[in-house]
Tab-separated table of C-alpha atoms and ligand atoms in Angstrom:
chain	number	residue	atom	x	y	z
D	1	MET	CA	100.767	125.617	68.741
D	2	THR	CA	97.664	123.539	69.421
D	3	ASP	CA	97.983	119.832	68.626
D	4	THR	CA	95.054	119.097	66.352
D	5	ARG	CA	95.952	115.452	65.704
D	6	ASP	CA	93.223	113.022	66.683
D	7	ALA	CA	93.731	110.445	69.425
D	8	ALA	CA	94.317	107.565	66.994
D	9	THR	CA	97.086	109.477	65.192
D	10	VAL	CA	98.759	110.398	68.480
D	11	GLU	CA	98.627	106.781	69.587
D	12	ARG	CA	99.988	105.530	66.248
D	13	SER	CA	102.941	107.901	66.336
D	14	LEU	CA	103.766	106.942	69.941
D	15	LEU	CA	103.585	103.256	69.018
D	16	ASP	CA	105.946	103.879	66.098
D	17	LEU	CA	108.314	105.798	68.350
D	18	ALA	CA	108.267	103.049	71.002
D	19	GLY	CA	108.999	100.474	68.307
D	20	ALA	CA	111.921	102.502	66.954
D	21	LEU	CA	113.364	103.094	70.432
D	22	ASP	CA	113.105	99.401	71.308
D	23	ALA	CA	114.760	98.460	68.018
D	24	ALA	CA	117.659	100.829	68.715
D	25	ASP	CA	118.004	99.913	72.415
D	26	PRO	CA	121.452	98.403	73.059
D	27	LEU	CA	120.109	96.722	76.219
D	28	HIS	CA	117.041	95.240	74.517
D	29	ALA	CA	118.376	91.661	74.591
D	30	HIS	CA	118.466	91.722	78.406
D	31	LEU	CA	114.660	91.863	78.552
D	32	ASP	CA	114.707	88.177	77.753
D	33	ALA	CA	116.582	87.374	80.983
D	34	PHE	CA	113.496	88.058	83.095
D	35	ALA	CA	110.754	85.555	83.917
D	36	GLU	CA	107.491	85.858	82.034
D	37	ALA	CA	104.532	86.988	84.098
D	38	PRO	CA	101.435	85.446	82.516
D	39	GLY	CA	98.548	87.903	82.290
D	40	VAL	CA	100.718	90.961	82.892
D	41	GLY	CA	100.614	93.463	80.047
D	42	ALA	CA	102.933	96.034	81.620
D	43	TYR	CA	104.947	95.831	84.808
D	44	LEU	CA	105.828	99.362	85.861
D	45	ASP	CA	106.583	98.635	89.495
D	46	GLY	CA	110.178	97.416	89.342
D	47	ASN	CA	111.003	100.398	91.554
D	48	SER	CA	109.095	98.627	94.336
D	49	LEU	CA	109.762	94.968	93.569
D	50	GLY	CA	112.081	93.982	90.719
D	51	ARG	CA	111.119	91.013	88.547
D	52	PRO	CA	112.805	87.637	89.012
D	53	LEU	CA	115.331	86.412	86.474
D	54	LYS	CA	114.312	83.403	84.395
D	55	ASP	CA	116.943	81.197	85.985
D	56	ALA	CA	115.960	82.075	89.573
D	57	PRO	CA	113.865	78.895	90.164
D	58	GLU	CA	116.680	76.662	88.965
D	59	LYS	CA	119.277	78.508	91.076
D	60	LEU	CA	117.098	78.377	94.166
D	61	ALA	CA	116.486	74.664	93.637
D	62	ALA	CA	120.221	74.020	93.212
D	63	PHE	CA	120.916	75.934	96.403
D	64	VAL	CA	118.441	73.814	98.377
D	65	ARG	CA	119.714	70.597	96.813
D	66	ASP	CA	123.465	71.230	96.953
D	67	ASP	CA	124.646	74.061	99.200
D	68	TRP	CA	122.068	73.469	101.896
D	69	GLY	CA	120.817	69.908	101.271
D	70	THR	CA	124.174	68.240	100.637
D	71	ARG	CA	126.868	70.398	102.178
D	72	LEU	CA	124.578	71.102	105.125
D	73	ILE	CA	126.166	73.098	107.949
D	74	ARG	CA	129.582	72.844	106.272
D	75	SER	CA	128.390	75.549	103.867
D	76	TRP	CA	128.687	78.132	106.625
D	77	ASP	CA	132.444	77.701	106.663
D	78	GLU	CA	132.712	77.024	102.958
D	79	GLN	CA	130.837	80.088	101.759
D	80	TRP	CA	128.033	81.574	103.830
D	81	MET	CA	130.028	83.210	106.657
D	82	ALA	CA	131.743	85.494	104.188
D	83	LEU	CA	128.721	86.106	101.938
D	84	PRO	CA	127.400	89.324	103.594
D	85	MET	CA	130.798	90.968	103.065
D	86	GLU	CA	131.506	89.434	99.641
D	87	LEU	CA	128.121	90.433	98.309
D	88	GLY	CA	128.537	93.876	99.859
D	89	ASP	CA	131.848	94.301	98.036
D	90	ARG	CA	130.175	93.270	94.810
D	91	ILE	CA	127.317	95.757	95.226
D	92	GLY	CA	129.934	98.365	96.103
D	93	ARG	CA	131.997	97.707	92.995
D	94	VAL	CA	129.186	97.228	90.463
D	95	THR	CA	126.797	99.954	91.598
D	96	LEU	CA	128.146	102.253	94.345
D	97	GLY	CA	131.662	103.289	93.432
D	98	ALA	CA	132.890	101.785	96.703
D	99	ALA	CA	136.175	99.977	97.249
D	100	PRO	CA	136.036	96.601	99.059
D	101	GLY	CA	135.574	96.320	102.792
D	102	GLN	CA	133.004	99.098	103.191
D	103	THR	CA	129.680	97.524	102.205
D	104	VAL	CA	127.780	94.697	103.858
D	105	VAL	CA	124.457	92.955	103.234
D	106	ALA	CA	122.197	92.492	106.261
D	107	ASP	CA	118.840	93.124	107.880
D	108	SER	CA	116.216	95.398	106.306
D	109	THR	CA	116.884	98.941	105.160
D	110	SER	CA	114.969	100.207	108.184
D	111	VAL	CA	117.154	98.321	110.659
D	112	LEU	CA	120.374	99.403	108.931
D	113	ILE	CA	119.185	103.023	108.924
D	114	TYR	CA	118.653	102.726	112.658
D	115	LYS	CA	122.069	101.204	113.268
D	116	LEU	CA	123.924	103.853	111.285
D	117	MET	CA	121.844	106.797	112.440
D	118	ARG	CA	122.282	105.788	116.065
D	119	ALA	CA	126.029	105.331	115.555
D	120	ALA	CA	126.334	108.752	113.919
D	121	ALA	CA	124.104	110.449	116.498
D	122	THR	CA	126.353	109.527	119.387
D	123	ALA	CA	129.696	110.004	117.636
D	124	ASP	CA	130.263	113.543	118.935
D	125	PRO	CA	128.373	114.541	122.121
D	126	SER	CA	128.703	118.260	121.301
D	127	ARG	CA	126.432	117.791	118.284
D	128	THR	CA	122.755	117.590	119.143
D	129	GLU	CA	120.754	117.741	115.906
D	130	LEU	CA	119.725	115.300	113.198
D	131	VAL	CA	118.754	116.942	109.921
D	132	ILE	CA	116.207	115.208	107.699
D	133	GLU	CA	113.541	116.251	105.237
D	134	SER	CA	109.797	116.173	105.680
D	135	GLY	CA	109.151	114.339	102.407
D	136	ASN	CA	111.518	111.458	103.039
D	137	PHE	CA	110.300	107.869	103.157
D	138	PRO	CA	108.443	107.218	106.434
D	139	THR	CA	110.956	104.746	107.844
D	140	ASP	CA	113.790	107.306	107.518
D	141	ARG	CA	111.735	109.955	109.335
D	142	PHE	CA	110.461	107.576	111.995
D	143	MET	CA	113.965	106.284	112.699
D	144	ALA	CA	115.344	109.810	113.058
D	145	GLU	CA	112.571	110.704	115.492
D	146	GLY	CA	113.187	107.483	117.440
D	147	VAL	CA	116.950	108.011	117.604
D	148	ALA	CA	116.448	111.631	118.673
D	149	ALA	CA	114.081	110.551	121.459
D	150	GLU	CA	116.504	107.860	122.604
D	151	THR	CA	119.537	110.111	122.670
D	152	GLY	CA	118.004	113.426	123.761
D	153	MET	CA	118.785	115.030	120.407
D	154	SER	CA	116.443	117.085	118.254
D	155	VAL	CA	115.359	116.761	114.659
D	156	ARG	CA	115.690	119.713	112.282
D	157	TRP	CA	113.405	119.410	109.286
D	158	ILE	CA	114.089	120.523	105.716
D	159	GLU	CA	110.932	121.353	103.717
D	160	PRO	CA	111.960	120.730	100.111
D	161	ASP	CA	110.263	121.541	96.845
D	162	PRO	CA	107.905	118.572	96.222
D	163	VAL	CA	109.002	118.119	92.600
D	164	LEU	CA	112.690	119.096	92.674
D	165	GLY	CA	113.505	117.652	96.090
D	166	VAL	CA	116.234	118.803	98.472
D	167	GLN	CA	118.658	121.388	97.077
D	168	ILE	CA	122.123	122.312	98.371
D	169	ALA	CA	120.770	125.669	99.587
D	170	ASP	CA	118.134	123.883	101.713
D	171	VAL	CA	120.870	121.861	103.369
D	172	VAL	CA	123.176	124.839	103.897
D	173	ALA	CA	120.322	126.681	105.607
D	174	ALA	CA	119.636	123.762	107.955
D	175	VAL	CA	123.099	122.652	109.080
D	176	SER	CA	125.389	124.154	111.704
D	177	GLU	CA	128.026	123.173	114.248
D	178	ARG	CA	125.125	121.520	116.139
D	179	THR	CA	124.447	119.029	113.319
D	180	ALA	CA	125.538	115.446	113.964
D	181	LEU	CA	124.083	113.845	110.844
D	182	VAL	CA	122.182	114.779	107.700
D	183	SER	CA	120.131	111.905	106.286
D	184	LEU	CA	118.523	112.177	102.841
D	185	SER	CA	117.328	110.023	99.966
D	186	HIS	CA	119.349	110.046	96.763
D	187	VAL	CA	116.156	109.646	94.719
D	188	ASP	CA	112.874	110.835	96.228
D	189	TYR	CA	110.458	107.893	96.496
D	190	ARG	CA	107.514	110.022	95.407
D	191	SER	CA	108.655	112.564	92.806
D	192	GLY	CA	111.751	110.685	91.652
D	193	ALA	CA	113.858	113.841	92.211
D	194	LEU	CA	117.583	113.086	92.162
D	195	ALA	CA	119.609	114.863	94.844
D	196	ASP	CA	123.064	116.300	94.185
D	197	MET	CA	124.977	113.727	96.207
D	198	PRO	CA	128.493	115.170	95.856
D	199	GLY	CA	127.370	118.781	96.332
D	200	ILE	CA	125.217	118.096	99.390
D	201	THR	CA	127.807	115.794	100.969
D	202	THR	CA	130.427	118.531	100.634
D	203	ALA	CA	128.084	121.131	102.164
D	204	VAL	CA	127.441	118.836	105.134
D	205	HIS	CA	131.152	118.227	105.663
D	206	GLU	CA	131.778	121.962	105.686
D	207	VAL	CA	130.073	122.139	109.085
D	208	GLY	CA	131.816	118.973	110.283
D	209	ALA	CA	128.681	116.790	110.218
D	210	LEU	CA	128.230	113.273	108.842
D	211	MET	CA	126.188	112.451	105.735
D	212	MET	CA	123.990	109.403	105.217
D	213	TRP	CA	122.245	108.581	101.937
D	214	ASP	CA	119.242	106.293	101.417
D	215	LEU	CA	119.923	104.640	98.066
D	216	CYS	CA	116.759	102.517	97.822
D	217	HIS	CA	115.603	104.195	94.598
D	218	SER	CA	119.006	104.640	93.001
D	219	ALA	CA	121.111	101.533	93.703
D	220	GLY	CA	121.384	99.545	90.498
D	221	VAL	CA	120.031	102.275	88.261
D	222	ILE	CA	122.147	105.404	88.844
D	223	PRO	CA	125.949	105.398	88.821
D	224	MET	CA	127.495	106.936	91.925
D	225	GLN	CA	130.903	107.339	93.543
D	226	LEU	CA	130.469	106.985	97.292
D	227	ASP	CA	134.224	106.810	97.919
D	228	ALA	CA	135.184	109.720	95.675
D	229	TRP	CA	132.311	111.906	96.873
D	230	GLY	CA	133.253	111.451	100.520
D	231	VAL	CA	129.966	109.862	101.617
D	232	ASP	CA	130.120	108.721	105.242
D	233	MET	CA	127.355	106.146	105.237
D	234	ALA	CA	124.594	104.821	103.016
D	235	VAL	CA	121.872	102.182	103.006
D	236	GLY	CA	119.695	100.709	100.292
D	237	CYS	CA	117.175	98.024	99.376
D	238	THR	CA	118.069	95.065	97.196
D	239	TYR	CA	114.520	94.137	96.147
D	240	LYS	CA	113.952	97.118	93.842
D	241	TYR	CA	116.516	97.644	91.051
D	242	LEU	CA	118.733	94.850	92.394
D	243	ASN	CA	115.890	92.318	91.963
D	244	GLY	CA	116.691	90.375	95.135
D	245	GLY	CA	113.064	89.308	95.690
D	246	PRO	CA	110.541	90.148	98.386
D	247	GLY	CA	112.241	90.957	101.679
D	248	SER	CA	115.764	90.392	100.403
D	249	PRO	CA	118.216	91.964	102.859
D	250	ALA	CA	119.483	95.515	102.517
D	251	PHE	CA	123.039	96.787	102.198
D	252	ALA	CA	124.949	99.338	104.232
D	253	TYR	CA	128.061	101.286	103.307
D	254	LEU	CA	130.291	102.670	106.039
D	255	ARG	CA	133.359	104.581	104.941
D	256	ARG	CA	136.533	102.847	106.056
D	257	GLU	CA	137.728	105.708	108.291
D	258	HIS	CA	134.580	105.355	110.447
D	259	GLN	CA	134.931	101.622	110.963
D	260	GLY	CA	136.066	100.715	114.451
D	261	VAL	CA	135.282	104.301	115.488
D	262	LEU	CA	131.498	104.582	115.157
D	263	ARG	CA	129.557	102.009	117.208
D	264	GLN	CA	126.279	100.542	115.992
D	265	PRO	CA	123.819	99.744	118.790
D	266	ILE	CA	122.620	96.189	117.990
D	267	GLN	CA	125.769	94.432	119.102
D	268	GLY	CA	124.922	90.834	118.356
D	269	TRP	CA	127.453	88.032	118.131
D	270	TRP	CA	127.961	88.422	114.365
D	271	SER	CA	129.379	91.894	114.966
D	272	ALA	CA	131.871	90.731	117.587
D	273	ALA	CA	135.617	90.758	116.970
D	274	ASP	CA	135.698	86.957	117.315
D	275	ILE	CA	132.320	85.435	116.487
D	276	PHE	CA	133.101	82.054	117.988
D	277	ALA	CA	135.028	83.157	121.083
D	278	MET	CA	131.749	83.012	123.018
D	279	GLY	CA	133.517	85.094	125.644
D	280	PRO	CA	132.017	86.950	128.600
D	281	GLN	CA	132.380	90.415	127.072
D	282	TYR	CA	131.543	92.057	123.791
D	283	ALA	CA	134.272	93.589	121.669
D	284	PRO	CA	133.213	94.888	118.246
D	285	ALA	CA	134.858	93.776	115.019
D	286	GLY	CA	137.083	96.546	113.694
D	287	ASP	CA	135.900	96.115	110.120
D	288	ILE	CA	132.628	96.335	108.193
D	289	ARG	CA	131.379	93.123	109.841
D	290	GLN	CA	130.645	95.258	112.892
D	291	LEU	CA	127.415	96.294	111.171
D	292	LEU	CA	126.003	92.765	111.326
D	293	SER	CA	124.012	91.584	114.333
D	294	GLY	CA	122.645	88.057	113.960
D	295	THR	CA	122.694	85.158	111.497
D	296	PRO	CA	122.362	86.582	107.975
D	297	PRO	CA	119.455	85.517	105.684
D	298	ILE	CA	121.533	83.534	103.186
D	299	THR	CA	118.614	82.173	101.142
D	300	SER	CA	117.393	85.715	100.530
D	301	MET	CA	120.807	86.717	99.197
D	302	LEU	CA	120.586	84.382	96.207
D	303	ALA	CA	118.430	86.159	93.651
D	304	MET	CA	120.277	89.485	93.732
D	305	GLN	CA	123.476	87.747	92.643
D	306	GLY	CA	122.047	87.016	89.187
D	307	MET	CA	120.944	90.617	88.835
D	308	LEU	CA	124.383	91.890	89.822
D	309	ASP	CA	125.843	89.708	87.054
D	310	LEU	CA	123.429	91.292	84.604
D	311	ILE	CA	124.125	94.863	85.774
D	312	GLU	CA	127.836	94.235	85.470
D	313	GLN	CA	127.393	92.857	81.956
D	314	ALA	CA	125.206	95.761	80.854
D	315	SER	CA	127.175	98.392	82.862
D	316	ILE	CA	125.581	100.850	85.254
D	317	GLU	CA	126.345	103.732	82.867
D	318	ALA	CA	124.409	102.100	80.011
D	319	ILE	CA	121.550	101.343	82.413
D	320	ARG	CA	121.400	105.027	83.369
D	321	GLU	CA	121.379	106.012	79.685
D	322	LYS	CA	118.366	103.813	79.060
D	323	SER	CA	116.695	105.054	82.230
D	324	LEU	CA	117.027	108.667	81.054
D	325	SER	CA	115.576	107.783	77.689
D	326	LEU	CA	112.750	105.633	79.122
D	327	THR	CA	111.651	108.308	81.569
D	328	ASP	CA	111.818	110.927	78.773
D	329	PHE	CA	109.612	108.705	76.656
D	330	ALA	CA	107.159	108.273	79.549
D	331	VAL	CA	106.974	112.068	79.965
D	332	ARG	CA	106.353	112.478	76.240
D	333	ALA	CA	103.571	109.865	76.315
D	334	TYR	CA	102.145	111.628	79.373
D	335	ASP	CA	102.159	114.976	77.520
D	336	GLU	CA	100.365	113.590	74.529
D	337	VAL	CA	97.917	111.192	76.146
D	338	LEU	CA	97.362	112.010	79.816
D	339	ALA	CA	97.894	115.762	80.200
D	340	PRO	CA	94.791	116.467	78.069
D	341	LEU	CA	92.771	114.456	80.622
D	342	GLY	CA	93.855	116.703	83.485
D	343	VAL	CA	96.596	114.420	84.826
D	344	ARG	CA	99.419	116.356	86.575
D	345	LEU	CA	103.103	115.652	86.123
D	346	LEU	CA	104.646	115.331	89.608
D	347	SER	CA	108.230	114.690	88.448
D	348	THR	CA	110.674	117.125	86.912
D	349	ARG	CA	110.938	117.342	83.118
D	350	ASP	CA	114.716	117.478	83.381
D	351	ALA	CA	115.829	113.853	82.985
D	352	ALA	CA	119.225	114.568	84.537
D	353	LEU	CA	117.450	115.585	87.766
D	354	ARG	CA	115.289	112.488	88.172
D	355	GLY	CA	115.716	108.824	88.966
D	356	SER	CA	114.026	105.998	87.104
D	357	HIS	CA	110.389	106.629	87.900
D	358	VAL	CA	107.951	109.258	86.735
D	359	THR	CA	105.056	110.258	88.950
D	360	ILE	CA	101.734	111.532	87.708
D	361	GLY	CA	98.716	112.666	89.689
D	362	HIS	CA	94.941	112.630	89.382
D	363	PRO	CA	92.165	112.491	91.996
D	364	ASP	CA	90.810	109.238	90.487
D	365	PHE	CA	94.110	107.369	90.546
D	366	ARG	CA	93.379	105.169	93.546
D	367	ALA	CA	90.380	103.611	91.784
D	368	VAL	CA	92.198	103.639	88.442
D	369	THR	CA	95.120	101.693	89.909
D	370	GLN	CA	92.811	99.044	91.332
D	371	ARG	CA	91.262	98.616	87.909
D	372	LEU	CA	94.664	98.475	86.200
D	373	TRP	CA	96.041	95.844	88.584
D	374	ALA	CA	92.952	93.697	87.969
D	375	ASP	CA	93.692	93.972	84.241
D	376	GLY	CA	97.381	93.039	84.570
D	377	ILE	CA	98.747	96.553	84.139
D	378	ILE	CA	100.870	97.211	87.206
D	379	PRO	CA	102.064	100.665	88.112
D	380	ASP	CA	102.348	101.777	91.717
D	381	PHE	CA	99.893	103.944	93.652
D	382	ARG	CA	101.210	106.423	96.190
D	383	PHE	CA	98.983	108.336	98.559
D	384	PRO	CA	97.196	110.689	98.072
D	385	ASP	CA	96.666	110.549	94.298
D	386	GLY	CA	99.925	109.610	92.584
D	387	ILE	CA	100.787	106.839	90.176
D	388	ARG	CA	104.484	106.033	89.868
D	389	LEU	CA	105.579	104.651	86.532
D	390	GLY	CA	108.646	102.714	87.623
D	391	LEU	CA	110.917	101.993	84.674
D	392	SER	CA	113.533	99.382	85.420
D	393	PRO	CA	115.849	99.688	82.417
D	394	LEU	CA	116.941	96.068	82.101
D	395	SER	CA	113.436	94.640	82.339
D	396	THR	CA	111.213	97.387	80.881
D	397	SER	CA	110.724	98.121	77.179
D	398	TYR	CA	109.486	101.312	75.578
D	399	ALA	CA	106.489	99.402	74.204
D	400	GLU	CA	105.621	98.186	77.711
D	401	THR	CA	105.905	101.723	79.039
D	402	LEU	CA	103.477	102.935	76.388
D	403	THR	CA	101.092	100.063	77.064
D	404	GLY	CA	101.005	101.239	80.671
D	405	VAL	CA	100.371	104.900	79.803
D	406	LEU	CA	97.621	104.008	77.312
D	407	ALA	CA	96.015	101.733	79.894
D	408	VAL	CA	96.020	104.590	82.435
D	409	ARG	CA	94.259	106.729	79.814
D	410	ASP	CA	91.649	104.044	79.097
D	411	ALA	CA	91.007	103.332	82.769
D	412	LEU	CA	90.701	107.033	83.529
D	413	GLU	CA	88.275	107.590	80.661
D	414	SER	CA	86.096	104.632	81.563
D	415	HIS	CA	86.199	105.605	85.263
D	416	GLY	CA	84.762	109.006	84.386
D	417	ARG	CA	81.884	107.504	82.435
W	1	PLP	C1	113.381	105.146	100.172
W	1	PLP	C2	113.105	103.982	101.054
W	1	PLP	N1	113.732	103.885	102.235
W	1	PLP	C3	113.510	102.863	103.062
W	1	PLP	C4	112.618	101.854	102.739
W	1	PLP	C5	112.351	100.771	103.737
W	1	PLP	O1	112.922	99.579	103.404
W	1	PLP	P1	112.675	98.258	104.279
W	1	PLP	O2	111.213	97.981	104.253
W	1	PLP	O3	113.464	97.225	103.541
W	1	PLP	O4	113.167	98.477	105.629
W	1	PLP	C6	111.954	101.889	101.508
W	1	PLP	C7	111.020	100.823	101.123
W	1	PLP	O5	110.379	100.822	100.107
W	1	PLP	C8	112.197	102.998	100.651
W	1	PLP	O6	111.575	103.095	99.469
């Protein structure tokens, strides 16, 4: 049936729907926890950099004044030495389905990927292949190529469907008794496709290989059960849906049975069995601390703690519910407002198979995004012609999502004129 409604009627009905969804949203009150951004009409980039909480300035100031300024170096003993592990446990419990002692906060995602990939690559000398996918985030691919070059291994590439992402069958076809490690993203950074973590992990274990997941686009927004699903290792950012702020350190999960067995390559003093022994030889810690290398960035671990409180309060399940509904609403707004302008949908329509962003494509989107950013409407541009509408459930409303979609329409129309 052709939709004969005029543009104003379509817009009105979407505005009404957004209003009704916001009014019924059980997480609506949490929007108020985030700092205002003057001049920003819609922030749809929380999947790249989460917004700060309102109380972040006060907490940072208190940290400088008290923990650092007053307790000075005593704070290392009093609280900071343990923070990478304590915070890791908290991320594990609130978002990953991981029991304590298996998650740590350190470094950047890239560095942690390297450490774990390198450890997995050399675990069993009879295994000579790393399996990754061609559409994965550059750092994951570059690290795999680097580790392969360093260790004399080879990389086997999966070529997944660009919208649906890696399927179990793709993995089954790529793995064998030669596979040391399969490394994939839980949510594809471009399409938002959500991989079947338990199914793929099981398929990888069937050939005796290890499985690593990149959780950058799912940690804090999609419930998961790393322990129950048998995941060997995982890494993720804390500055996206965990709102840790620019450059906040990443987290790594290493299943307990691999600790003290796998060896990460950057064996700095913080990973030693006795940090302060200052002895002549290195012996690795037998627990999760072995993944550390040097002095952890304590100041950058502050902001994510407030967000973890909020996620725990809201519950990761309720956050996922809102994410499903928000992305559905974005797809509906796309259908009614952007599809008629020739914009392509680059994410799946099946909400259960996507993360918390929706990607749309149009040849003019690079210029359109520049225009939108100048006007305080902030989605995310991804080469070659994609806009990601990142919907961070605790900080994004339905009305804001619609504001963003309508602004894309307006910018696209005025660009064409
Ligand atoms: C999926 C994915 N993996 C890895 C990274 C790299 O993270 P970092 O820059 O913290 O090393 C990113 C960054 O956006 C990402 O989106």
